[in-house]
Amino acid sequence: QVQNAVDEVIGEAVYYKNNLAFTPFYATSAGVTISSKDVWGGSYAYLVPVDSEIDEQARNYEYTVTMTADKVADRVEDVLGVDLWDFSDDPDDWFDIRSYTEGDRYVKEIKVGKKTTTGRVVREQVLGLRSAAFEIDYSDSTEKFTFTTYGYGHGVGMSQTGANLYANEEGWDYEEILTHYYPGCKVK
């Protein structure tokens, strides 16, 4: 089956204005994709937010991680050099999400103690979360943080889960899927 699928599309590629397109992908979106500019800084006209609400059907679309306040403080200090206990003895004060990317799902800018950074840095370097589309909740009673993430991966370009769901549930072919996730591109 795989060999037949490859044979059917051999020689085809995704192009933007007659140039081979950069086509990143990842596991599952947060219901919308994110622009390359907001993740890596490089801007591509076709790596922009597009709807992918179909991903919300995915198993583990919403995922939670719980950590003690001490563990969070240690990770923040190790990576960002910020002493959160010195900043405030109330962990509920430690994080302040300042802005979201287009589509309002992925954290763009977040204040951690007295340092402002990106959702990507918190996701990848500080906490090891599945996605930069996250919410933060602190419980005084347990002295633990709960980080709830949506989707899995960087969020730029094509969602593998979304592509699979569009094909199996909506009947989209590969060209419809690729031109949806890479708008303005052509498959030829």
mmCIF file of C-alpha atoms in Angstrom, residues 49-159:
data_model
loop_
_atom_site.group_PDB
_atom_site.id
_atom_site.type_symbol
_atom_site.label_atom_id
_atom_site.label_comp_id
_atom_site.label_asym_id
_atom_site.label_seq_id
_atom_site.Cartn_x
_atom_site.Cartn_y
_atom_site.Cartn_z
ATOM 1 C CA PRO A 49 -2.506 30.381 10.935
ATOM 2 C CA VAL A 50 -5.210 28.209 9.398
ATOM 3 C CA ASP A 51 -8.166 26.512 11.012
ATOM 4 C CA SER A 52 -7.635 22.935 12.130
ATOM 5 C CA GLU A 53 -10.461 22.455 14.631
ATOM 6 C CA ILE A 54 -10.734 18.871 13.480
ATOM 7 C CA ASP A 55 -7.657 18.197 15.672
ATOM 8 C CA GLU A 56 -9.815 18.719 18.745
ATOM 9 C CA GLN A 57 -11.138 15.183 18.155
ATOM 10 C CA ALA A 58 -7.671 13.700 18.637
ATOM 11 C CA ARG A 59 -6.854 11.425 21.519
ATOM 12 C CA ASN A 60 -4.762 13.392 24.041
ATOM 13 C CA TYR A 61 -5.605 16.691 22.300
ATOM 14 C CA GLU A 62 -5.875 18.123 25.809
ATOM 15 C CA TYR A 63 -3.111 16.931 28.100
ATOM 16 C CA THR A 64 -2.205 17.905 31.648
ATOM 17 C CA VAL A 65 1.070 17.865 33.529
ATOM 18 C CA THR A 66 1.288 18.527 37.246
ATOM 19 C CA MET A 67 4.430 19.808 38.984
ATOM 20 C CA THR A 68 5.203 20.998 42.480
ATOM 21 C CA ALA A 69 5.935 24.676 42.954
ATOM 22 C CA ASP A 70 9.487 23.780 43.989
ATOM 23 C CA LYS A 71 10.073 21.792 40.791
ATOM 24 C CA VAL A 72 8.746 24.657 38.659
ATOM 25 C CA ALA A 73 10.916 27.159 40.565
ATOM 26 C CA ASP A 74 13.999 24.969 40.067
ATOM 27 C CA ARG A 75 13.407 24.632 36.324
ATOM 28 C CA VAL A 76 12.805 28.364 35.894
ATOM 29 C CA GLU A 77 15.961 29.230 37.804
ATOM 30 C CA ASP A 78 18.041 26.677 35.852
ATOM 31 C CA VAL A 79 16.900 27.918 32.445
ATOM 32 C CA LEU A 80 15.916 31.567 32.891
ATOM 33 C CA GLY A 81 18.036 32.495 35.909
ATOM 34 C CA VAL A 82 14.982 33.819 37.770
ATOM 35 C CA ASP A 83 14.469 33.035 41.468
ATOM 36 C CA LEU A 84 10.684 32.741 41.646
ATOM 37 C CA TRP A 85 10.592 32.357 45.441
ATOM 38 C CA ASP A 86 12.498 35.642 45.692
ATOM 39 C CA PHE A 87 10.030 37.227 43.242
ATOM 40 C CA SER A 88 6.956 36.203 45.280
ATOM 41 C CA ASP A 89 6.177 33.725 48.027
ATOM 42 C CA ASP A 90 2.818 33.168 46.307
ATOM 43 C CA PRO A 91 3.323 30.863 43.266
ATOM 44 C CA ASP A 92 0.025 32.124 41.875
ATOM 45 C CA ASP A 93 1.938 35.334 41.008
ATOM 46 C CA TRP A 94 4.774 33.641 39.121
ATOM 47 C CA PHE A 95 3.260 33.464 35.615
ATOM 48 C CA ASP A 96 1.414 36.138 33.675
ATOM 49 C CA ILE A 97 0.453 35.339 30.074
ATOM 50 C CA ARG A 98 0.745 38.673 28.263
ATOM 51 C CA SER A 99 -0.323 37.800 24.719
ATOM 52 C CA TYR A 100 -1.316 35.041 22.317
ATOM 53 C CA THR A 101 -0.488 34.472 18.667
ATOM 54 C CA GLU A 102 -3.094 34.976 15.951
ATOM 55 C CA GLY A 103 -5.914 32.529 16.617
ATOM 56 C CA ASP A 104 -5.628 33.065 20.403
ATOM 57 C CA ARG A 105 -4.379 29.559 21.224
ATOM 58 C CA TYR A 106 -0.587 29.634 21.454
ATOM 59 C CA VAL A 107 1.116 31.689 24.161
ATOM 60 C CA LYS A 108 3.195 34.382 22.483
ATOM 61 C CA GLU A 109 4.568 36.368 25.411
ATOM 62 C CA ILE A 110 4.622 35.387 29.085
ATOM 63 C CA LYS A 111 6.091 37.011 32.147
ATOM 64 C CA VAL A 112 7.858 34.521 34.416
ATOM 65 C CA GLY A 113 8.714 36.271 37.653
ATOM 66 C CA LYS A 114 10.308 39.479 36.500
ATOM 67 C CA LYS A 115 11.466 38.133 33.122
ATOM 68 C CA THR A 116 9.403 38.293 29.937
ATOM 69 C CA THR A 117 9.907 35.422 27.498
ATOM 70 C CA THR A 118 7.970 33.439 24.911
ATOM 71 C CA GLY A 119 5.535 30.559 25.207
ATOM 72 C CA ARG A 120 7.916 28.556 23.045
ATOM 73 C CA VAL A 121 10.781 28.983 25.528
ATOM 74 C CA VAL A 122 8.542 27.991 28.442
ATOM 75 C CA ARG A 123 7.221 25.022 26.464
ATOM 76 C CA GLU A 124 10.514 23.694 25.098
ATOM 77 C CA GLN A 125 13.265 24.782 27.455
ATOM 78 C CA VAL A 126 11.693 25.364 30.852
ATOM 79 C CA LEU A 127 8.810 22.928 31.351
ATOM 80 C CA GLY A 128 8.996 20.420 28.491
ATOM 81 C CA LEU A 129 5.325 20.802 27.560
ATOM 82 C CA ARG A 130 3.677 19.194 24.521
ATOM 83 C CA SER A 131 2.595 22.531 23.038
ATOM 84 C CA ALA A 132 2.910 26.308 23.468
ATOM 85 C CA ALA A 133 -0.904 26.366 23.584
ATOM 86 C CA PHE A 134 -1.178 26.039 27.339
ATOM 87 C CA GLU A 135 -3.041 27.195 30.418
ATOM 88 C CA ILE A 136 -1.612 27.439 33.915
ATOM 89 C CA ASP A 137 -3.435 26.741 37.148
ATOM 90 C CA TYR A 138 -1.976 26.781 40.653
ATOM 91 C CA SER A 139 -3.597 25.066 43.636
ATOM 92 C CA ASP A 140 -2.790 26.446 47.078
ATOM 93 C CA SER A 141 -4.110 23.290 48.721
ATOM 94 C CA THR A 142 -1.750 20.921 46.892
ATOM 95 C CA GLU A 143 1.029 23.465 46.247
ATOM 96 C CA LYS A 144 1.135 22.208 42.664
ATOM 97 C CA PHE A 145 0.840 23.691 39.206
ATOM 98 C CA THR A 146 -1.290 22.087 36.523
ATOM 99 C CA PHE A 147 -0.257 22.886 32.963
ATOM 100 C CA THR A 148 -2.950 22.014 30.427
ATOM 101 C CA THR A 149 -1.733 21.851 26.844
ATOM 102 C CA TYR A 150 -3.698 21.660 23.595
ATOM 103 C CA GLY A 151 -2.252 19.848 20.598
ATOM 104 C CA TYR A 152 1.256 18.457 20.335
ATOM 105 C CA GLY A 153 4.212 20.042 18.562
ATOM 106 C CA HIS A 154 5.352 23.419 17.284
ATOM 107 C CA GLY A 155 2.126 24.093 15.363
ATOM 108 C CA VAL A 156 3.649 25.428 12.113
ATOM 109 C CA GLY A 157 2.395 24.000 8.811
ATOM 110 C CA MET A 158 0.588 20.687 8.559
ATOM 111 C CA SER A 159 -0.912 18.824 11.474
#
